[in-house]
mmCIF file of C-alpha atoms in Angstrom:
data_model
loop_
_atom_site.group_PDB
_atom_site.id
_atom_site.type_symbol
_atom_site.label_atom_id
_atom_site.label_comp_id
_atom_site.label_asym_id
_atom_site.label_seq_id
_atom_site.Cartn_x
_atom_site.Cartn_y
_atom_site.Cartn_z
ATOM 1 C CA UNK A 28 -26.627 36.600 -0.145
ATOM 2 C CA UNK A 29 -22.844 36.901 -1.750
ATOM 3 C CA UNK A 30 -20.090 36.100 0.437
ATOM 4 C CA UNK A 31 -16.260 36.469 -0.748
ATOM 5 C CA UNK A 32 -14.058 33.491 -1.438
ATOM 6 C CA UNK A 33 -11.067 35.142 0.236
ATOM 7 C CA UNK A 34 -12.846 35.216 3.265
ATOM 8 C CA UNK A 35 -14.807 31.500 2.726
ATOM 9 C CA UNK A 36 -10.956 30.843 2.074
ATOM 10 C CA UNK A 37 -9.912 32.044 5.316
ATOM 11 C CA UNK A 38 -12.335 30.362 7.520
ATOM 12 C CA UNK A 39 -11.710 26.856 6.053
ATOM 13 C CA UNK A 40 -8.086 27.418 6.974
ATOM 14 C CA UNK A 41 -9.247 28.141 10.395
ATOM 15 C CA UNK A 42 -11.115 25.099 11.084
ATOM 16 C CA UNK A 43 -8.425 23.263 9.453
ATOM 17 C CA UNK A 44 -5.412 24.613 11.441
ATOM 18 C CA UNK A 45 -6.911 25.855 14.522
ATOM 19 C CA UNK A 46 -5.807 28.903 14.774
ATOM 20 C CA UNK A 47 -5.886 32.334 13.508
ATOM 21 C CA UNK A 48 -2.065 32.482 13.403
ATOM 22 C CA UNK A 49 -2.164 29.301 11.693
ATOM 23 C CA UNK A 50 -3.832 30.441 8.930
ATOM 24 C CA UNK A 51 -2.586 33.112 8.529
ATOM 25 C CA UNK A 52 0.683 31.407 7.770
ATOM 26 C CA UNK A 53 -1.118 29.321 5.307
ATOM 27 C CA UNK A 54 -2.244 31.716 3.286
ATOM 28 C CA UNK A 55 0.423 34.088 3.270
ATOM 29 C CA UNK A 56 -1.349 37.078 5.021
ATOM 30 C CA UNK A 57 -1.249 38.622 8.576
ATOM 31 C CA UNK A 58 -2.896 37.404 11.064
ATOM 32 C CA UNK A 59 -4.470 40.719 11.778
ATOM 33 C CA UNK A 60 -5.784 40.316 7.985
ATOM 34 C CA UNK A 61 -7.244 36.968 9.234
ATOM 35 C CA UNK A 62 -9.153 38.744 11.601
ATOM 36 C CA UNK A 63 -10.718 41.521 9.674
ATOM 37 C CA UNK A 64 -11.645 38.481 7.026
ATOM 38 C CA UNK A 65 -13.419 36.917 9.559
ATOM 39 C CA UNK A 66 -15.196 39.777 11.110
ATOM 40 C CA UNK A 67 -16.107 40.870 7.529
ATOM 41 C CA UNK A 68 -18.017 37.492 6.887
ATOM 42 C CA UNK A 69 -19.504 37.623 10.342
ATOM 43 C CA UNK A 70 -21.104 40.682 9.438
ATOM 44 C CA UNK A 71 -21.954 39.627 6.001
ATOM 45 C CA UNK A 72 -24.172 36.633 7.780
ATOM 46 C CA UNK A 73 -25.079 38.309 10.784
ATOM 47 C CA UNK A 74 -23.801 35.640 13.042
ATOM 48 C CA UNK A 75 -20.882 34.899 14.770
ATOM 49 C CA UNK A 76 -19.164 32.237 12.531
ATOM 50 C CA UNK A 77 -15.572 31.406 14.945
ATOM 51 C CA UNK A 78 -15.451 30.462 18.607
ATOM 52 C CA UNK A 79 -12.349 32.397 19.891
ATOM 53 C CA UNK A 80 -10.830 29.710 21.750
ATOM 54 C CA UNK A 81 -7.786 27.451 21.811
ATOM 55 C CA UNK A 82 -7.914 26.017 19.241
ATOM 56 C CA UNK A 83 -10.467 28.114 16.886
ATOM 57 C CA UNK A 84 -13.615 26.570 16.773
ATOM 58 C CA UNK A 85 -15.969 26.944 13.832
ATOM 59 C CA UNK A 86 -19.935 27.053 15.252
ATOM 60 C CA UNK A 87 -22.906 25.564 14.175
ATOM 61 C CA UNK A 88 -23.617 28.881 11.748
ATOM 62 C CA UNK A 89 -20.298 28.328 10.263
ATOM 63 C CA UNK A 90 -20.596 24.788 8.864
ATOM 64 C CA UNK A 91 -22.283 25.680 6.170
ATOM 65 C CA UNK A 92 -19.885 28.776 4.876
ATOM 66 C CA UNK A 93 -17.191 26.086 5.566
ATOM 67 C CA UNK A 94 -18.377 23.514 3.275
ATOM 68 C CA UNK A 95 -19.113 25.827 0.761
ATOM 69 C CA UNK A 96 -15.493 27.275 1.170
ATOM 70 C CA UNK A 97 -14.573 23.834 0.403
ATOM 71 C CA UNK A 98 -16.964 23.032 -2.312
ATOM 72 C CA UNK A 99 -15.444 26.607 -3.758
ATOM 73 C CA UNK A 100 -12.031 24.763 -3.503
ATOM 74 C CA UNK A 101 -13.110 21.685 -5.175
ATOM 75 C CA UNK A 102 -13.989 23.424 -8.267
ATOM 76 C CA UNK A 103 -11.619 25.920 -8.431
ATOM 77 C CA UNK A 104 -9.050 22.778 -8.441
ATOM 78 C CA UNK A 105 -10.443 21.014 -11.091
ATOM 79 C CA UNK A 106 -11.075 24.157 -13.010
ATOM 80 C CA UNK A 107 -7.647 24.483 -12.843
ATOM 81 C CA UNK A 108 -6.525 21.057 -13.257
ATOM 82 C CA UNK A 109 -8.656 21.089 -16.677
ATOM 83 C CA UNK A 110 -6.844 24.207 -18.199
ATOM 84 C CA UNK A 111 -3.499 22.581 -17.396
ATOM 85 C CA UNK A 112 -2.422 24.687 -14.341
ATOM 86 C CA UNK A 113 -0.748 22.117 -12.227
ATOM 87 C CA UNK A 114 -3.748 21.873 -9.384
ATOM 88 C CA UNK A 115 -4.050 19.072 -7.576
ATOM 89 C CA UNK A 116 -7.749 18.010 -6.591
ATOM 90 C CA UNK A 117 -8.534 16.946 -3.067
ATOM 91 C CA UNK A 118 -11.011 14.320 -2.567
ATOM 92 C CA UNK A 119 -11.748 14.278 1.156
ATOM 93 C CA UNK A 120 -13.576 11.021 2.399
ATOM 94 C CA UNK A 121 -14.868 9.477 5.160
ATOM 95 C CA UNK A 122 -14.896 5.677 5.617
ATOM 96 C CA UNK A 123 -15.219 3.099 8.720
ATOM 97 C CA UNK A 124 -12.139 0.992 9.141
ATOM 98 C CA UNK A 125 -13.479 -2.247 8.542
ATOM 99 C CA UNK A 126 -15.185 -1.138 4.951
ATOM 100 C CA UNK A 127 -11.567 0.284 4.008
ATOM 101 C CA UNK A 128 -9.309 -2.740 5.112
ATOM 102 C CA UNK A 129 -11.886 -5.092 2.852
ATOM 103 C CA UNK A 130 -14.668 -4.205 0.105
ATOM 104 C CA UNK A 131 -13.567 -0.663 -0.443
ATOM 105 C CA UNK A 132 -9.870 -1.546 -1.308
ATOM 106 C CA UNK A 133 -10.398 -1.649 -5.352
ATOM 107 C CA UNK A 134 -11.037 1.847 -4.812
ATOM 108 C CA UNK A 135 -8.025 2.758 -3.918
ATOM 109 C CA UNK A 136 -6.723 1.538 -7.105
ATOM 110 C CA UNK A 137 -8.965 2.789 -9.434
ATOM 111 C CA UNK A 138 -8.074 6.304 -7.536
ATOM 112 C CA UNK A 139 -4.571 5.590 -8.110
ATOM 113 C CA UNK A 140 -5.237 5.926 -11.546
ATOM 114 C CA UNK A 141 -6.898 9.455 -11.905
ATOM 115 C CA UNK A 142 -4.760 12.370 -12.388
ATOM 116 C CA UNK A 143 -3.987 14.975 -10.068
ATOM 117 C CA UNK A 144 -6.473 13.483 -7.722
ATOM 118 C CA UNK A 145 -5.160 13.300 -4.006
ATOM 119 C CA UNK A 146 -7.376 10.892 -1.681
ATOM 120 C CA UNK A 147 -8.119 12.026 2.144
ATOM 121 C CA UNK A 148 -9.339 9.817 3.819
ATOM 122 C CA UNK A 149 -10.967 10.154 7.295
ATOM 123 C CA UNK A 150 -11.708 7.309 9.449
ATOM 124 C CA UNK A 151 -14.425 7.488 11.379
ATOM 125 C CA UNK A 152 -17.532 4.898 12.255
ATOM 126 C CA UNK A 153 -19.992 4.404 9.948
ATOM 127 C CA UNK A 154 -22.170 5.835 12.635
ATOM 128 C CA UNK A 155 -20.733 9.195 13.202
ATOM 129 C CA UNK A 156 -19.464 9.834 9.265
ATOM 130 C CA UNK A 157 -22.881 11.861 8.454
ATOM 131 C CA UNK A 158 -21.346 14.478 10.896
ATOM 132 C CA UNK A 159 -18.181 15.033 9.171
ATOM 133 C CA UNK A 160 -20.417 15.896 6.217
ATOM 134 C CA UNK A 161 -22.634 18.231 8.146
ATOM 135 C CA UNK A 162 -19.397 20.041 9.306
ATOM 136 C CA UNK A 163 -18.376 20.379 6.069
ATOM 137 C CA UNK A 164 -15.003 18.040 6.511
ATOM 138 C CA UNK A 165 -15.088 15.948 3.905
ATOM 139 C CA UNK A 166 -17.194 15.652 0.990
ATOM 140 C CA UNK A 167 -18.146 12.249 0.828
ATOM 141 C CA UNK A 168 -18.594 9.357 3.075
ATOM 142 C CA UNK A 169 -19.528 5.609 3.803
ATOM 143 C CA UNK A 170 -22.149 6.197 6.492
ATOM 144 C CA UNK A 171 -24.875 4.012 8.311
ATOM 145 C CA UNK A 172 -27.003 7.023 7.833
ATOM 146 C CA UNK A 173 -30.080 6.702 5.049
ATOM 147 C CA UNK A 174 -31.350 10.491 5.868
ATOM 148 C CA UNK A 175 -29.506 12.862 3.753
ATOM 149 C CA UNK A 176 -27.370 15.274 5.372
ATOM 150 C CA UNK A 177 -28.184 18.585 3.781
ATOM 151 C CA UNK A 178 -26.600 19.272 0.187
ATOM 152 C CA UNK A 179 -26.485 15.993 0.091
ATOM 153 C CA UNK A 180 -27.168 13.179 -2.298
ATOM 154 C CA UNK A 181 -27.402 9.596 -0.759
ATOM 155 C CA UNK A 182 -27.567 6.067 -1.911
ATOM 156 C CA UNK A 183 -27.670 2.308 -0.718
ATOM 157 C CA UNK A 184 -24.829 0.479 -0.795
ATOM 158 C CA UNK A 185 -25.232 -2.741 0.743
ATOM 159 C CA UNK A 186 -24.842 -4.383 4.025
ATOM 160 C CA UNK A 187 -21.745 -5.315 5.461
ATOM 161 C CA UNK A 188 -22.568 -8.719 7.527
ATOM 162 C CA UNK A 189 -20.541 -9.107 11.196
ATOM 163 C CA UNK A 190 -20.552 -12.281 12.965
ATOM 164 C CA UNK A 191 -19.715 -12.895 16.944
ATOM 165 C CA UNK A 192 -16.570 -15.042 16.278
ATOM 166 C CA UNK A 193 -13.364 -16.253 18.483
ATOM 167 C CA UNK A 194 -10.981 -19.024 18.391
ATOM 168 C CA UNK A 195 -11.769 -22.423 18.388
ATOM 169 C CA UNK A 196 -10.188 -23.036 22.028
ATOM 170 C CA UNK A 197 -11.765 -19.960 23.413
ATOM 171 C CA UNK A 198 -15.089 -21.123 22.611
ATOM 172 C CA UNK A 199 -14.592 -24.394 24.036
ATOM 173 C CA UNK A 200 -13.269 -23.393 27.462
ATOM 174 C CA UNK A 201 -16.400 -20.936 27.575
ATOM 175 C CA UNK A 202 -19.051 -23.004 26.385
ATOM 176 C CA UNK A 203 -22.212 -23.621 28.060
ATOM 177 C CA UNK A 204 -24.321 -26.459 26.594
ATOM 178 C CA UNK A 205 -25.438 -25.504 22.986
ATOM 179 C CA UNK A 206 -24.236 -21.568 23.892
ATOM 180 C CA UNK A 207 -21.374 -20.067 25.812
ATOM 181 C CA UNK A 208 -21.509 -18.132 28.804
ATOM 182 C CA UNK A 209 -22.064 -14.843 27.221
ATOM 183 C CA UNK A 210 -21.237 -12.647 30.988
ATOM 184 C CA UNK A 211 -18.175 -14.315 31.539
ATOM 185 C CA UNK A 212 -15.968 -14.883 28.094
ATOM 186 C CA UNK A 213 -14.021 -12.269 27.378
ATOM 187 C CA UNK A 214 -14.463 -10.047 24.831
ATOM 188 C CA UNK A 215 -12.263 -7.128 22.081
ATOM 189 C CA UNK A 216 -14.120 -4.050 20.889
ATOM 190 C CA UNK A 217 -12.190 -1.517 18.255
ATOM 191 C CA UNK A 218 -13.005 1.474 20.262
ATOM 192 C CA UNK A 219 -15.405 3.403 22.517
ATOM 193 C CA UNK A 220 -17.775 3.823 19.973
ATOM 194 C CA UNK A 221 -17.612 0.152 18.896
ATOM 195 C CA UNK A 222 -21.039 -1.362 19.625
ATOM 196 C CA UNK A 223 -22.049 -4.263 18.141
ATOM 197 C CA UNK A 224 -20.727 -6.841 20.571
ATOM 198 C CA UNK A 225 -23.055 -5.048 22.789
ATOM 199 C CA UNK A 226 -25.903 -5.641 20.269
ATOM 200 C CA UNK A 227 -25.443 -9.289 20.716
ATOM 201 C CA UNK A 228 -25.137 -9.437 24.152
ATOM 202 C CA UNK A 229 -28.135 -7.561 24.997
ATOM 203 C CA UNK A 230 -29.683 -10.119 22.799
ATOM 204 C CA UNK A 231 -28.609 -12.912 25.498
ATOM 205 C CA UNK A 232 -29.690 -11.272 28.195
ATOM 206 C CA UNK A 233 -25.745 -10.279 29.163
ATOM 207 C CA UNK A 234 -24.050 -7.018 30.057
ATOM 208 C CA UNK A 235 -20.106 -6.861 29.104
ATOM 209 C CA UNK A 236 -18.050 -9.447 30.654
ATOM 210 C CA UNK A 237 -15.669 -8.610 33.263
ATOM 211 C CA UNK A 238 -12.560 -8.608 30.449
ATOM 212 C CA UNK A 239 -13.144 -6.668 27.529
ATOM 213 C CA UNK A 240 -10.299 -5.966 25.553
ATOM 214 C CA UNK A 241 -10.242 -2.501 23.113
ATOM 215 C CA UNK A 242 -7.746 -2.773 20.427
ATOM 216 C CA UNK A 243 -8.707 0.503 17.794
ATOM 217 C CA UNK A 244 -6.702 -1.356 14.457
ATOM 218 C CA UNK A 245 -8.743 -3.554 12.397
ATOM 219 C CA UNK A 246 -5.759 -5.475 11.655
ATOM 220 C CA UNK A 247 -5.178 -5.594 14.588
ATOM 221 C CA UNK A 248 -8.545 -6.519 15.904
ATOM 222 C CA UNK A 249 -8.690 -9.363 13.619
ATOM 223 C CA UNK A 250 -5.673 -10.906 14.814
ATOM 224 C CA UNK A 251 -6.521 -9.999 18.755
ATOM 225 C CA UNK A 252 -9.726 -12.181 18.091
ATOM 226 C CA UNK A 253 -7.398 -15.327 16.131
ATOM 227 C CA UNK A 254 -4.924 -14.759 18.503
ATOM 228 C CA UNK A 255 -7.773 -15.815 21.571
ATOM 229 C CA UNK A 256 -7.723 -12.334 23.380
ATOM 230 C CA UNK A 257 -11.195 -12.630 23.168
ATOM 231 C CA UNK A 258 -14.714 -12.682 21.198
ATOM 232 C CA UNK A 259 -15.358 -10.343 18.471
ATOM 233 C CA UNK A 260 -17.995 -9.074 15.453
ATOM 234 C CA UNK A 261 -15.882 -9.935 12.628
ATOM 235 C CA UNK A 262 -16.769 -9.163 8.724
ATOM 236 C CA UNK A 263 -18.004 -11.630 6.636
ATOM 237 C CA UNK A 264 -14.797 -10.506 4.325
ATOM 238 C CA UNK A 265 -12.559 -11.386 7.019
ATOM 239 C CA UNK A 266 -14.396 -14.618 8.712
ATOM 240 C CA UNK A 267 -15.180 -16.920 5.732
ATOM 241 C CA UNK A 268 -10.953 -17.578 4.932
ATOM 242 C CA UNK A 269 -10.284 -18.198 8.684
ATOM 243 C CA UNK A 270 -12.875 -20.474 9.375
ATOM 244 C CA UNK A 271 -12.083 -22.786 6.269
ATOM 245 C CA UNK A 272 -8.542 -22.406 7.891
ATOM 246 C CA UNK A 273 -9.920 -23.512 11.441
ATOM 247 C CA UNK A 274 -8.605 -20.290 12.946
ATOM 248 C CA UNK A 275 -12.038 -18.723 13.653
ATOM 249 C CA UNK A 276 -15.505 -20.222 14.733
ATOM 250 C CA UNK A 277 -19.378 -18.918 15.059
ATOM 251 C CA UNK A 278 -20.055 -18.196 18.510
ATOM 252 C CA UNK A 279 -22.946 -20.992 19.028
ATOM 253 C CA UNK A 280 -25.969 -18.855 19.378
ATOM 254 C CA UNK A 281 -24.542 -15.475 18.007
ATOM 255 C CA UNK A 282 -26.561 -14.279 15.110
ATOM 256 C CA UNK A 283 -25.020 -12.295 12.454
ATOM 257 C CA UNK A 284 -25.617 -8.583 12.638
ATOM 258 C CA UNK A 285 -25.605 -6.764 9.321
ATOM 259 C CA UNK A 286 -25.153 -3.275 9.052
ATOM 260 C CA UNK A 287 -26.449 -0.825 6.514
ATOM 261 C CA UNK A 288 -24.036 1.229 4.354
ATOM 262 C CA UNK A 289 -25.038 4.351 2.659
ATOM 263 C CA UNK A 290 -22.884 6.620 0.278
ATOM 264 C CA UNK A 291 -23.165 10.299 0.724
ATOM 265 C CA UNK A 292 -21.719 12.434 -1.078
ATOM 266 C CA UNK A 293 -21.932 16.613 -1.671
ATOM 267 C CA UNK A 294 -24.434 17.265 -4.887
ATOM 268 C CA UNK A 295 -21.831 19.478 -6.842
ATOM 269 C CA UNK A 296 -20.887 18.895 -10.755
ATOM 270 C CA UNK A 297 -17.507 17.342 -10.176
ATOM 271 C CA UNK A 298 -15.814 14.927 -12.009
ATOM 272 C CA UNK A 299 -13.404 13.749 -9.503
ATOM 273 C CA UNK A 300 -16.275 13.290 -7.328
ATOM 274 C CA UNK A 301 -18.157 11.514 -9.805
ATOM 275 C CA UNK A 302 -15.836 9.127 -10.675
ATOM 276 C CA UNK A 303 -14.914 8.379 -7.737
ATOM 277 C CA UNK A 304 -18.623 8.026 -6.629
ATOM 278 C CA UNK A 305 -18.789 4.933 -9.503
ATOM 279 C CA UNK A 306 -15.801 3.319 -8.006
ATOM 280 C CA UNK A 307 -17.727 3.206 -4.189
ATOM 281 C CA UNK A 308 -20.426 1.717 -5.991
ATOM 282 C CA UNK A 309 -19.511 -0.958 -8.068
ATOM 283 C CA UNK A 310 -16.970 -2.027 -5.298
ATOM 284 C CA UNK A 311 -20.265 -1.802 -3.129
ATOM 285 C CA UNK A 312 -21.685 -4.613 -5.792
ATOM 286 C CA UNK A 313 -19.305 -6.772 -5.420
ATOM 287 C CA UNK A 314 -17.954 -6.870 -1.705
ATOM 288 C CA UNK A 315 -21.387 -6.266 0.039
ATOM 289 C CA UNK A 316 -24.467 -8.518 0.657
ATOM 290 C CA UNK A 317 -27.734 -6.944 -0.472
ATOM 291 C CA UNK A 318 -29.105 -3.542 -0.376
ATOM 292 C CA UNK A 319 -32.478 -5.245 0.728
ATOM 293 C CA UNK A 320 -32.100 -8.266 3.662
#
């Protein structure tokens, strides 16, 4: 089955912008062309492709057309780049927060360095990342998930090691012989989908403490946990300085949880991708523990 890039074209531009109008703007036609686009591919797959609601929604049997519109993209723009035509190629990524403010920063300087080569970069929880690839969103991404998401090629990274941490003070006015009293200290999570203070809890026997804190900056999380706002899973990156400073302490009886990072990335002949695949991984070497515990 064939299917046109104009109309692959069009349908990205509709997930991206929401609306038919929208894209239609963007590419420089009418909306009513927008429509017949649409209604051309639907027929060409035999499946209704756009949810006409506010704002446009692209259904399950469009993901795929939309990631191939995409991959289309991708290669058109480095086509072009290559002959000298000025393109600009867009590398959209997916990364946690907490990879991104520590081991994956050399990345962003070896991207800095590659021509014509735009970095977008979507920050989502390693947990949820694999569906931003099955959507078609971005084209690579730092996930927790080892099963590869269809068109997919995925590889180990490492394992980024968190540790139930707080201040020094905080820990003392909580503690409870050789532990702390894990249902009543109170606690900072990044955001709703945060759960690996819950991990350790459960491990204790506790349910979330009466004060729990939510504070969706990693920066910011990291100082909310110095600062004595509460106890938090902090990375090793981020721990080992402050506790040689005295700023940061183990929770007695917390055990480290590490967390499995996988690269996935589209399986497409692209240089930009490649190369930027080779930075992810030898930053990978150096700022993460072990593939293997």
């Amino acid at each position: 089955m064939r299917f046109d890039p104009a109309q692959l074209e069009t349908l990205v531009a509709i997930s991206e912008e929401g609306t038919f109008e929208a894209a239609a703007r963007r590419l420089h036609v009418t909306p009513s062309a927008v429509s017949q686009r649409v209604r051309a591919l639907e027929q060409a797959a035999g499946q209704v492709l756009v949810g006409r609601t506010t704002p446009a929604t692209v259904t399950a049997a469009g993901e795929p057309l939309v990631r191939l519109g995409r991959q289309l993209r991708l290669l058109a723009s480095e086509a072009a780049a290559t002959l000298g035509a000025g393109e600009v190629v867009e590398l959209a990524v997916a990364v946690n927060a907490d990879s991104l403010a520590t081991w994956l920063r050399p990345v962003l300087r070896a991207v800095a360095t590659l021509p014509a080569v735009a970095l977008r970069l979507r920050i989502e929880d390693q947990g949820y990342s694999h569906d931003l690839l099955r959507r078609g969103d971005v084209l690579a991404a730092v996930t927790a998930e080892g099963a590869p998401v269809q068109g997919c090629a995925v590889e180990p990274l490492g394992r980024l090691r968190y540790t139930p941490a707080a201040a020094p003070w905080l820990v003392d006015r909580h503690r409870r012989g050789r532990s702390v009293d894990w249902a009543r200290i109170p606690m900072v999570v990044f955001n709703e989908k945060d759960h690996l203070q819950d991990e350790v809890l459960a491990a204790h026997g506790a349910t979330r403490p009466p004060v729990v804190h939510r504070v969706p900056s990693t920066a910011d999380f990291h100082e909310a946990v110095r600062a004595g706002l509460g106890w938090g899973m902090i990375p090793a990156p981020q721990l080992e300085p402050d506790r040689a400073d005295g700023l940061l302490v183990r929770l007695p009886g917390g055990r480290p949880v590490d967390v499995p990072l996988f690269w996935q990335r589209w399986r497409l002949d692209s240089p930009a991708l490649a190369a930027l695949s080779d930075e992810v991984r030898a930053a990978a070497a150096l700022g993460l523990g072990p593939r293997r515990p």
